[in-house]
Amino acid sequence: CGTAAGWSNVWRLLSTDCPADSLIGASVSDTITCANHNWTFTFNNLAAGTYYLPVPNFGFGQGGGAYNIAVSAVACANSNDLCTSVVPQALAVGASLTFTGDNSTATFDGDAVPGTVMAQYPAPNTWHAFTTTTCSNVTVSYCGTAAGWSNVWRLLSTDCPADSLIGASVSDTITCANHNWTFTFNNLAAGTYYLPVPNFGFGQGGGAYSIEVGAVTCAGANDLCTSVTPEALAIGSTLNFTGDNSTATFTGDAEPGTIMAQYPFPNTWHAFTTTACTDVTVSYCATDSGWSNVWRLLSTDCPADLLINASNADTTACANGNWTFSFLALAPGTYYLPVPNVGFGQGGGAYNINVSAAICTVGIPESQGMPDWTLYPNPSTGAVTVAFSHSQGEGWLAITDMTGRILISKAIPATGNLHLDLGGKLAPGQYLVEIRTSTGCSVQRLMLR
């Protein structure tokens, strides 16, 4: 309007990049708002961002030369028509959020990725979003909305436009007195979630709405290893892990191809972190007897992929015959402990597990009563004999690198020597060979060439 009359040919568009590539056409435009009949045009529901406005010189008496253009902004009539325009709100455990809006003028543009169920049924949606910081059971309720919203999306999306969708765990139309929908998502991992509010029309919902979204702590907050916060395990201390895996699931527990994926028992999870080489013992003694089938292993990642088997295990340390197992010379780091519900009378339900830490014995001889033994040849190119001076009793041998990480472990016979073929199994370098028997522990260095 502030430009001389005659600018009859202009670009009624914006670009989101430069050089111009992604173009946005004006939502509405006219030549009557300006008294001089120049153009006025409006872009509705622009997401937050940077926009480029071209001012063309078409010549031919259609515009060119000095100009004066006013660009103004008002709040979107439907600022949440696009999920990209939504600012997620924090949803704490024990708290609730109320989302209000009106989807009468909502559009489907940019709502969902082609091929998703939302794209197959492209109802116009408005959007809301929330962010959790811990595993939560989240309930979405349309009770505060006028009756008749009989068709809603009982799902959340973890991305925008919607692609990865999460269906509600349970839903009903009896919690609300007006028979609108209430639905719950159990064991949502910490993260940001997008909630679509569809206008299906046909008397099934649309217009003004009020939705309450509440969160409570997960019934099984440690059903997912991703939801577990590792606890510090200091040398000389014990952690007590309690829980109930009655409602555990296998979802997201292990990578395909691992032994845990081959036997997909439902698991709950605990985790601990060590800061020094540590001998760790896991004990089910405080758990009701009958847990005869447990995972005697730890994982160093989540979902479980890199697994560490127990160095030794027995059912005699616990008076009730439950398992105790140990991991010797664990390197500093974080370890995940799965607690399986195998069923069949072999364990499941409430449990109480003690995880204790002792100083790592690698490199610390404890030779009292330990028979003399030698390694030969040392250095070696691969073939090594562990020779004992006399009967040593049954025991265990471990070969570790210089950080204490166990590379090879195996039982040793009660009598006689032990022959090892390490060729092709270990790279040239220095290693520690540890012998443990009921009478003690001793360590020697081994050089491989």
CSV table of C-alpha atoms in Angstrom, one decimal:
chain,number,residue,atom,x,y,z
A,1,CYS,CA,0.0,0.0,0.0
A,2,GLY,CA,2.9,2.4,0.7
A,3,THR,CA,4.4,1.9,-2.8
A,4,ALA,CA,3.4,4.0,-5.9
A,5,ALA,CA,0.4,2.5,-7.7
A,6,GLY,CA,0.9,0.2,-10.6
A,7,TRP,CA,2.8,-2.7,-9.0
A,8,SER,CA,0.4,-5.2,-10.6
A,9,ASN,CA,2.7,-8.1,-10.9
A,10,VAL,CA,4.5,-9.2,-7.8
A,11,TRP,CA,5.7,-12.5,-6.3
A,12,ARG,CA,3.0,-13.6,-3.8
A,13,LEU,CA,5.4,-16.1,-2.2
A,14,LEU,CA,8.2,-16.5,0.3
A,15,SER,CA,11.3,-18.7,0.2
A,16,THR,CA,12.7,-20.6,3.2
A,17,ASP,CA,16.1,-20.7,1.7
A,18,CYS,CA,18.5,-18.8,-0.5
A,19,PRO,CA,18.9,-19.2,-3.4
A,20,ALA,CA,15.2,-19.7,-3.5
A,21,ASP,CA,14.2,-23.4,-3.7
A,22,SER,CA,11.5,-24.2,-1.1
A,23,LEU,CA,8.7,-21.8,-1.9
A,24,ILE,CA,5.5,-21.0,0.1
A,25,GLY,CA,2.5,-19.5,-1.7
A,26,ALA,CA,0.3,-16.9,-0.1
A,27,SER,CA,-2.7,-18.2,1.7
A,28,VAL,CA,-4.9,-15.2,0.5
A,29,SER,CA,-4.3,-12.1,-1.6
A,30,ASP,CA,-6.2,-9.2,-2.9
A,31,THR,CA,-6.0,-5.7,-4.6
A,32,ILE,CA,-8.8,-4.1,-2.6
A,33,THR,CA,-7.1,-3.7,0.8
A,34,CYS,CA,-4.8,-1.0,-0.6
A,35,ALA,CA,-6.6,2.2,-1.7
A,36,ASN,CA,-4.2,2.3,-4.7
A,37,HIS,CA,-5.1,-1.3,-5.7
A,38,ASN,CA,-1.6,-2.6,-5.1
A,39,TRP,CA,-1.3,-6.2,-3.7
A,40,THR,CA,-1.8,-7.3,-0.1
A,41,PHE,CA,-1.2,-11.0,0.7
A,42,THR,CA,-1.1,-13.1,3.8
A,43,PHE,CA,0.7,-16.4,4.8
A,44,ASN,CA,-1.2,-18.3,7.4
A,45,ASN,CA,0.3,-20.5,10.1
A,46,LEU,CA,4.0,-19.8,9.2
A,47,ALA,CA,6.2,-21.9,11.5
A,48,ALA,CA,8.9,-20.2,13.4
A,49,GLY,CA,11.9,-19.6,11.1
A,50,THR,CA,13.5,-17.3,8.5
A,51,TYR,CA,11.8,-16.3,5.3
A,52,TYR,CA,13.0,-14.5,2.2
A,53,LEU,CA,10.8,-12.0,0.3
A,54,PRO,CA,11.6,-11.3,-3.3
A,55,VAL,CA,10.6,-7.9,-4.9
A,56,PRO,CA,10.5,-8.3,-8.7
A,57,ASN,CA,10.9,-5.7,-11.4
A,58,PHE,CA,8.7,-6.9,-14.2
A,59,GLY,CA,8.7,-3.6,-16.0
A,60,PHE,CA,6.1,-2.9,-18.7
A,61,GLY,CA,4.4,-0.5,-16.3
A,62,GLN,CA,3.7,-3.4,-13.9
A,63,GLY,CA,6.1,-2.3,-11.2
A,64,GLY,CA,9.7,-1.5,-10.7
A,65,GLY,CA,11.8,1.2,-9.0
A,66,ALA,CA,11.4,2.6,-5.5
A,67,TYR,CA,9.1,0.7,-3.2
A,68,ASN,CA,7.8,0.6,0.4
A,69,ILE,CA,6.4,-2.7,1.8
A,70,ALA,CA,4.9,-3.3,5.2
A,71,VAL,CA,5.3,-6.8,6.7
A,72,SER,CA,3.4,-7.5,9.8
A,73,ALA,CA,2.7,-10.5,12.0
A,74,VAL,CA,-0.2,-11.6,14.3
A,75,ALA,CA,-0.5,-14.9,16.3
A,76,CYS,CA,-1.7,-17.8,14.2
A,77,ALA,CA,-5.4,-18.5,14.4
A,78,ASN,CA,-4.4,-22.1,14.8
A,79,SER,CA,-0.8,-21.9,15.9
A,80,ASN,CA,-0.8,-25.7,16.5
A,81,ASP,CA,-2.1,-26.7,13.1
A,82,LEU,CA,1.4,-27.9,12.2
A,83,CYS,CA,3.3,-30.1,14.6
A,84,THR,CA,6.4,-28.2,13.6
A,85,SER,CA,5.0,-25.1,15.3
A,86,VAL,CA,4.3,-26.8,18.6
A,87,VAL,CA,6.6,-26.1,21.6
A,88,PRO,CA,6.6,-29.3,23.8
A,89,GLN,CA,5.6,-28.7,27.4
A,90,ALA,CA,7.4,-30.5,30.3
A,91,LEU,CA,5.3,-33.3,31.8
A,92,ALA,CA,6.5,-34.4,35.2
A,93,VAL,CA,5.6,-37.6,37.0
A,94,GLY,CA,2.6,-36.9,39.3
A,95,ALA,CA,1.6,-33.8,37.3
A,96,SER,CA,-0.8,-33.1,34.4
A,97,LEU,CA,-1.1,-30.7,31.5
A,98,THR,CA,-4.3,-29.3,30.0
A,99,PHE,CA,-4.3,-28.8,26.2
A,100,THR,CA,-7.0,-26.6,24.8
A,101,GLY,CA,-7.7,-25.6,21.2
A,102,ASP,CA,-10.1,-25.6,18.3
A,103,ASN,CA,-9.4,-27.7,15.2
A,104,SER,CA,-12.3,-26.3,13.2
A,105,THR,CA,-9.9,-24.8,10.6
A,106,ALA,CA,-7.1,-27.5,11.0
A,107,THR,CA,-5.5,-28.9,7.9
A,108,PHE,CA,-3.7,-32.1,7.2
A,109,ASP,CA,-0.7,-30.5,5.4
A,110,GLY,CA,2.6,-31.8,6.8
A,111,ASP,CA,1.0,-33.9,9.5
A,112,ALA,CA,2.2,-37.4,8.6
A,113,VAL,CA,4.7,-39.3,6.5
A,114,PRO,CA,3.2,-41.1,3.5
A,115,GLY,CA,2.4,-44.8,4.3
A,116,THR,CA,1.6,-44.3,7.9
A,117,VAL,CA,-1.9,-45.0,9.2
A,118,MET,CA,-2.4,-41.2,9.7
A,119,ALA,CA,-1.7,-40.6,6.0
A,120,GLN,CA,-4.1,-43.3,5.0
A,121,TYR,CA,-6.8,-41.5,6.9
A,122,PRO,CA,-5.8,-37.8,6.4
A,123,ALA,CA,-8.1,-36.1,8.9
A,124,PRO,CA,-7.3,-32.5,9.7
A,125,ASN,CA,-5.3,-32.3,13.0
A,126,THR,CA,-4.1,-29.8,15.5
A,127,TRP,CA,-1.1,-30.8,17.6
A,128,HIS,CA,0.2,-30.7,21.1
A,129,ALA,CA,3.4,-32.1,22.5
A,130,PHE,CA,5.0,-33.0,25.9
A,131,THR,CA,8.4,-34.0,27.1
A,132,THR,CA,9.1,-36.5,29.9
A,133,THR,CA,12.4,-37.0,31.7
A,134,THR,CA,11.8,-40.5,33.1
A,135,CYS,CA,9.8,-43.7,32.3
A,136,SER,CA,6.1,-42.7,32.7
A,137,ASN,CA,2.6,-44.1,32.3
A,138,VAL,CA,0.8,-41.3,30.4
A,139,THR,CA,-3.0,-41.0,30.3
A,140,VAL,CA,-4.8,-38.8,27.8
A,141,SER,CA,-8.4,-37.8,28.6
A,142,TYR,CA,-11.1,-36.1,26.5
A,143,CYS,CA,-13.4,-35.9,29.5
A,144,GLY,CA,-13.3,-32.0,29.5
A,145,THR,CA,-14.4,-31.9,25.9
A,146,ALA,CA,-18.0,-31.7,24.8
A,147,ALA,CA,-19.6,-35.2,24.3
A,148,GLY,CA,-19.4,-36.7,20.9
A,149,TRP,CA,-15.7,-37.0,20.2
A,150,SER,CA,-16.2,-40.7,19.3
A,151,ASN,CA,-13.3,-40.9,16.8
A,152,VAL,CA,-9.9,-39.8,18.0
A,153,TRP,CA,-6.3,-40.9,17.4
A,154,ARG,CA,-5.4,-43.2,20.2
A,155,LEU,CA,-1.7,-42.8,19.5
A,156,LEU,CA,1.3,-40.6,19.9
A,157,SER,CA,4.2,-39.8,17.5
A,158,THR,CA,7.8,-39.6,18.5
A,159,ASP,CA,8.6,-37.4,15.5
A,160,CYS,CA,7.1,-34.7,13.3
A,161,PRO,CA,5.8,-35.1,10.7
A,162,ALA,CA,4.3,-38.3,12.3
A,163,ASP,CA,6.1,-41.4,11.3
A,164,SER,CA,7.0,-43.5,14.3
A,165,LEU,CA,3.7,-44.1,16.0
A,166,ILE,CA,2.9,-45.6,19.5
A,167,GLY,CA,-0.5,-47.1,20.0
A,168,ALA,CA,-2.3,-46.7,23.4
A,169,SER,CA,-1.8,-49.6,25.8
A,170,VAL,CA,-5.4,-49.4,27.0
A,171,SER,CA,-8.4,-47.2,26.2
A,172,ASP,CA,-12.0,-46.9,27.2
A,173,THR,CA,-15.1,-44.7,26.9
A,174,ILE,CA,-16.4,-45.4,30.5
A,175,THR,CA,-13.9,-43.3,32.5
A,176,CYS,CA,-15.4,-40.1,31.2
A,177,ALA,CA,-19.0,-39.4,32.3
A,178,ASN,CA,-19.7,-38.1,28.8
A,179,HIS,CA,-18.4,-41.3,27.2
A,180,ASN,CA,-15.5,-39.6,25.5
A,181,TRP,CA,-12.2,-41.4,25.1
A,182,THR,CA,-9.5,-41.9,27.8
A,183,PHE,CA,-6.4,-43.8,26.8
A,184,THR,CA,-3.1,-44.7,28.5
A,185,PHE,CA,0.4,-45.3,27.2
A,186,ASN,CA,2.3,-47.6,29.6
A,187,ASN,CA,6.1,-47.5,30.1
A,188,LEU,CA,6.9,-44.5,27.8
A,189,ALA,CA,10.6,-43.9,27.8
A,190,ALA,CA,11.8,-40.4,28.6
A,191,GLY,CA,11.4,-38.2,25.5
A,192,THR,CA,9.2,-35.9,23.5
A,193,TYR,CA,5.8,-37.1,22.2
A,194,TYR,CA,3.3,-35.4,19.8
A,195,LEU,CA,-0.4,-35.7,20.3
A,196,PRO,CA,-2.7,-35.2,17.2
A,197,VAL,CA,-6.3,-34.0,17.8
A,198,PRO,CA,-8.3,-34.9,14.6
A,199,ASN,CA,-11.4,-33.3,13.2
A,200,PHE,CA,-13.2,-36.3,11.7
A,201,GLY,CA,-16.5,-34.4,11.4
A,202,PHE,CA,-19.6,-36.5,10.7
A,203,GLY,CA,-20.7,-35.7,14.3
A,204,GLN,CA,-17.7,-37.6,15.6
A,205,GLY,CA,-15.8,-34.7,17.0
A,206,GLY,CA,-14.3,-31.4,15.9
A,207,GLY,CA,-14.2,-27.8,17.2
A,208,ALA,CA,-13.2,-26.6,20.6
A,209,TYR,CA,-11.6,-29.1,22.9
A,210,SER,CA,-10.0,-29.5,26.3
A,211,ILE,CA,-7.7,-32.5,26.9
A,212,GLU,CA,-5.9,-33.5,30.1
A,213,VAL,CA,-2.6,-35.4,29.9
A,214,GLY,CA,-1.3,-36.8,33.1
A,215,ALA,CA,1.8,-38.9,34.1
A,216,VAL,CA,2.6,-41.4,36.8
A,217,THR,CA,5.7,-43.4,37.4
A,218,CYS,CA,5.9,-46.6,35.4
A,219,ALA,CA,4.6,-49.7,37.2
A,220,GLY,CA,7.8,-51.3,35.9
A,221,ALA,CA,10.0,-48.3,35.6
A,222,ASN,CA,12.9,-50.6,34.9
A,223,ASP,CA,11.2,-52.8,32.2
A,224,LEU,CA,13.3,-51.0,29.7
A,225,CYS,CA,17.1,-50.8,30.2
A,226,THR,CA,17.0,-47.4,28.6
A,227,SER,CA,14.9,-46.2,31.6
A,228,VAL,CA,17.4,-47.4,34.2
A,229,THR,CA,19.7,-44.9,35.9
A,230,PRO,CA,23.0,-46.7,36.8
A,231,GLU,CA,24.0,-46.7,40.5
A,232,ALA,CA,27.6,-46.2,41.7
A,233,LEU,CA,29.1,-49.4,43.0
A,234,ALA,CA,32.2,-48.7,45.1
A,235,ILE,CA,34.7,-51.3,46.1
A,236,GLY,CA,33.8,-52.8,49.5
A,237,SER,CA,30.1,-51.7,49.1
A,238,THR,CA,26.8,-53.6,48.2
A,239,LEU,CA,23.9,-52.4,46.1
A,240,ASN,CA,20.4,-53.8,46.8
A,241,PHE,CA,18.2,-54.1,43.7
A,242,THR,CA,14.5,-54.8,44.3
A,243,GLY,CA,11.7,-55.0,41.9
A,244,ASP,CA,8.9,-57.2,40.4
A,245,ASN,CA,9.1,-58.5,36.9
A,246,SER,CA,5.5,-59.9,36.8
A,247,THR,CA,4.6,-57.4,34.1
A,248,ALA,CA,7.9,-57.2,32.3
A,249,THR,CA,8.2,-57.3,28.6
A,250,PHE,CA,11.0,-58.2,26.2
A,251,THR,CA,10.5,-55.1,24.1
A,252,GLY,CA,13.8,-53.4,23.4
A,253,ASP,CA,15.8,-55.7,25.6
A,254,ALA,CA,18.4,-57.3,23.3
A,255,GLU,CA,19.9,-57.0,19.8
A,256,PRO,CA,18.9,-59.7,17.3
A,257,GLY,CA,21.3,-62.6,17.2
A,258,THR,CA,22.4,-62.4,20.8
A,259,ILE,CA,21.6,-65.3,23.2
A,260,MET,CA,19.1,-63.0,25.0
A,261,ALA,CA,17.2,-62.5,21.7
A,262,GLN,CA,17.2,-66.3,21.1
A,263,TYR,CA,15.5,-66.8,24.4
A,264,PRO,CA,13.3,-63.7,24.7
A,265,PHE,CA,12.2,-63.9,28.3
A,266,PRO,CA,10.6,-60.8,29.8
A,267,ASN,CA,13.2,-58.9,31.8
A,268,THR,CA,13.4,-56.0,34.2
A,269,TRP,CA,16.8,-54.2,34.4
A,270,HIS,CA,19.2,-52.7,36.9
A,271,ALA,CA,22.6,-51.1,36.2
A,272,PHE,CA,25.7,-50.2,38.1
A,273,THR,CA,28.9,-48.2,37.4
A,274,THR,CA,32.4,-49.0,38.7
A,275,THR,CA,35.4,-46.7,38.5
A,276,ALA,CA,38.2,-49.2,39.1
A,277,CYS,CA,38.9,-52.8,38.2
A,278,THR,CA,36.4,-54.8,40.3
A,279,ASP,CA,35.4,-58.3,41.3
A,280,VAL,CA,31.6,-58.2,41.3
A,281,THR,CA,29.2,-60.8,42.9
A,282,VAL,CA,25.5,-61.0,42.2
A,283,SER,CA,23.4,-62.9,44.7
A,284,TYR,CA,19.7,-64.0,44.6
A,285,CYS,CA,19.9,-65.3,48.2
A,286,ALA,CA,17.4,-62.7,49.5
A,287,THR,CA,14.9,-63.7,46.8
A,288,ASP,CA,12.2,-66.4,47.4
A,289,SER,CA,13.6,-69.8,46.6
A,290,GLY,CA,12.8,-71.2,43.1
A,291,TRP,CA,14.7,-68.7,40.9
A,292,SER,CA,16.5,-71.6,39.2
A,293,ASN,CA,16.8,-70.0,35.8
A,294,VAL,CA,18.5,-66.6,35.7
A,295,TRP,CA,20.8,-64.8,33.3
A,296,ARG,CA,24.3,-65.3,34.6
A,297,LEU,CA,25.6,-62.5,32.6
A,298,LEU,CA,25.9,-58.7,32.3
A,299,SER,CA,25.6,-56.4,29.3
A,300,THR,CA,27.8,-53.4,28.6
A,301,ASP,CA,25.2,-51.7,26.4
A,302,CYS,CA,21.5,-51.3,26.0
A,303,PRO,CA,19.8,-52.9,24.2
A,304,ALA,CA,21.9,-55.9,25.2
A,305,ASP,CA,24.5,-56.8,22.6
A,306,LEU,CA,28.0,-57.1,24.2
A,307,LEU,CA,27.5,-59.7,26.9
A,308,ILE,CA,29.9,-60.8,29.7
A,309,ASN,CA,29.4,-64.2,31.1
A,310,ALA,CA,29.9,-64.9,34.8
A,311,SER,CA,33.4,-66.2,35.8
A,312,ASN,CA,31.8,-68.7,38.2
A,313,ALA,CA,28.4,-69.5,39.5
A,314,ASP,CA,26.9,-71.8,42.1
A,315,THR,CA,23.7,-72.6,44.0
A,316,THR,CA,25.4,-73.6,47.3
A,317,ALA,CA,26.2,-70.1,48.6
A,318,CYS,CA,22.5,-69.3,49.1
A,319,ALA,CA,20.8,-71.4,51.8
A,320,ASN,CA,17.6,-71.4,49.7
A,321,GLY,CA,19.5,-72.8,46.6
A,322,ASN,CA,19.2,-69.7,44.5
A,323,TRP,CA,22.0,-68.5,42.3
A,324,THR,CA,25.2,-66.6,43.2
A,325,PHE,CA,27.6,-65.7,40.4
A,326,SER,CA,30.7,-63.6,40.1
A,327,PHE,CA,32.4,-61.5,37.5
A,328,LEU,CA,36.1,-61.3,38.1
A,329,ALA,CA,38.3,-58.4,37.0
A,330,LEU,CA,35.5,-56.2,35.5
A,331,ALA,CA,37.1,-53.1,33.9
A,332,PRO,CA,35.7,-49.7,35.0
A,333,GLY,CA,32.4,-48.9,33.3
A,334,THR,CA,28.7,-49.3,33.4
A,335,TYR,CA,27.0,-52.7,33.4
A,336,TYR,CA,23.4,-53.8,32.9
A,337,LEU,CA,21.9,-56.7,34.9
A,338,PRO,CA,18.8,-58.4,33.4
A,339,VAL,CA,16.3,-60.1,35.7
A,340,PRO,CA,14.3,-62.6,33.7
A,341,ASN,CA,10.8,-63.9,34.3
A,342,VAL,CA,11.3,-67.4,33.0
A,343,GLY,CA,8.0,-68.7,34.5
A,344,PHE,CA,7.4,-72.4,34.7
A,345,GLY,CA,8.1,-72.3,38.5
A,346,GLN,CA,11.7,-71.2,37.7
A,347,GLY,CA,11.4,-67.6,38.9
A,348,GLY,CA,9.4,-64.5,38.4
A,349,GLY,CA,7.6,-61.8,40.5
A,350,ALA,CA,9.1,-59.9,43.4
A,351,TYR,CA,12.9,-60.2,43.9
A,352,ASN,CA,15.7,-58.9,46.0
A,353,ILE,CA,19.3,-59.0,44.6
A,354,ASN,CA,22.5,-58.0,46.3
A,355,VAL,CA,25.4,-56.8,44.1
A,356,SER,CA,28.7,-56.4,45.9
A,357,ALA,CA,32.2,-55.3,44.8
A,358,ALA,CA,35.6,-56.3,46.0
A,359,ILE,CA,39.0,-55.1,44.9
A,360,CYS,CA,40.1,-56.6,41.6
A,361,THR,CA,42.6,-59.5,42.3
A,362,VAL,CA,44.3,-59.3,38.9
A,363,GLY,CA,47.9,-58.6,39.5
A,364,ILE,CA,47.6,-59.1,43.3
A,365,PRO,CA,49.2,-62.4,44.2
A,366,GLU,CA,47.4,-64.3,47.0
A,367,SER,CA,49.8,-67.2,47.1
A,368,GLN,CA,49.1,-68.6,50.6
A,369,GLY,CA,48.6,-72.3,50.0
A,370,MET,CA,48.7,-71.8,46.3
A,371,PRO,CA,50.8,-74.4,44.5
A,372,ASP,CA,53.7,-73.2,42.4
A,373,TRP,CA,53.1,-73.0,38.7
A,374,THR,CA,55.0,-71.8,35.7
A,375,LEU,CA,54.2,-70.7,32.1
A,376,TYR,CA,56.3,-72.0,29.2
A,377,PRO,CA,57.5,-71.1,26.8
A,378,ASN,CA,57.3,-67.4,27.8
A,379,PRO,CA,57.6,-65.5,25.6
A,380,SER,CA,55.5,-67.6,23.2
A,381,THR,CA,54.2,-67.5,19.7
A,382,GLY,CA,50.9,-69.1,20.8
A,383,ALA,CA,51.3,-72.6,22.4
A,384,VAL,CA,51.6,-72.2,26.2
A,385,THR,CA,51.7,-74.8,29.0
A,386,VAL,CA,50.6,-74.1,32.5
A,387,ALA,CA,52.7,-76.5,34.6
A,388,PHE,CA,52.0,-77.2,38.3
A,389,SER,CA,54.6,-78.5,40.7
A,390,HIS,CA,52.0,-80.8,42.4
A,391,SER,CA,48.3,-81.4,42.6
A,392,GLN,CA,46.5,-78.1,42.6
A,393,GLY,CA,42.8,-79.0,42.9
A,394,GLU,CA,40.1,-77.8,40.5
A,395,GLY,CA,40.1,-74.1,39.7
A,396,TRP,CA,39.8,-71.5,37.1
A,397,LEU,CA,42.1,-69.7,34.7
A,398,ALA,CA,41.7,-66.3,33.2
A,399,ILE,CA,43.8,-64.4,30.6
A,400,THR,CA,43.3,-60.6,30.7
A,401,ASP,CA,44.7,-57.6,29.0
A,402,MET,CA,46.7,-55.1,31.0
A,403,THR,CA,43.5,-53.2,31.9
A,404,GLY,CA,42.0,-56.3,33.6
A,405,ARG,CA,39.5,-57.1,30.8
A,406,ILE,CA,39.0,-60.9,30.6
A,407,LEU,CA,39.7,-62.3,27.2
A,408,ILE,CA,39.8,-66.0,27.8
A,409,SER,CA,38.6,-68.0,30.8
A,410,LYS,CA,38.4,-71.8,31.3
A,411,ALA,CA,38.4,-74.4,34.1
A,412,ILE,CA,41.6,-76.1,35.1
A,413,PRO,CA,41.8,-79.8,36.0
A,414,ALA,CA,42.3,-81.1,39.5
A,415,THR,CA,45.6,-82.6,38.5
A,416,GLY,CA,48.0,-82.3,35.7
A,417,ASN,CA,49.1,-79.5,33.4
A,418,LEU,CA,47.0,-77.3,31.2
A,419,HIS,CA,47.9,-76.7,27.6
A,420,LEU,CA,46.7,-73.6,25.7
A,421,ASP,CA,46.7,-72.7,22.0
A,422,LEU,CA,46.5,-69.0,21.8
A,423,GLY,CA,47.7,-68.6,18.2
A,424,GLY,CA,45.2,-66.5,16.3
A,425,LYS,CA,43.1,-65.8,19.4
A,426,LEU,CA,45.2,-63.1,21.0
A,427,ALA,CA,47.3,-60.4,19.3
A,428,PRO,CA,51.0,-60.1,20.1
A,429,GLY,CA,51.6,-58.2,23.4
A,430,GLN,CA,51.6,-58.5,27.2
A,431,TYR,CA,48.9,-60.3,29.1
A,432,LEU,CA,48.1,-61.5,32.6
A,433,VAL,CA,47.4,-65.1,33.4
A,434,GLU,CA,45.5,-65.6,36.6
A,435,ILE,CA,45.0,-69.0,38.4
A,436,ARG,CA,42.4,-69.4,41.1
A,437,THR,CA,41.8,-72.4,43.2
A,438,SER,CA,40.1,-73.0,46.5
A,439,THR,CA,43.5,-72.3,48.2
A,440,GLY,CA,44.3,-69.0,46.6
A,441,CYS,CA,45.0,-66.8,43.6
A,442,SER,CA,48.2,-66.0,41.7
A,443,VAL,CA,49.0,-64.0,38.6
A,444,GLN,CA,51.9,-64.1,36.1
A,445,ARG,CA,52.7,-62.1,33.0
A,446,LEU,CA,52.7,-63.7,29.6
A,447,MET,CA,54.4,-62.2,26.5
A,448,LEU,CA,53.0,-63.3,23.1
A,449,ARG,CA,55.0,-62.6,19.9
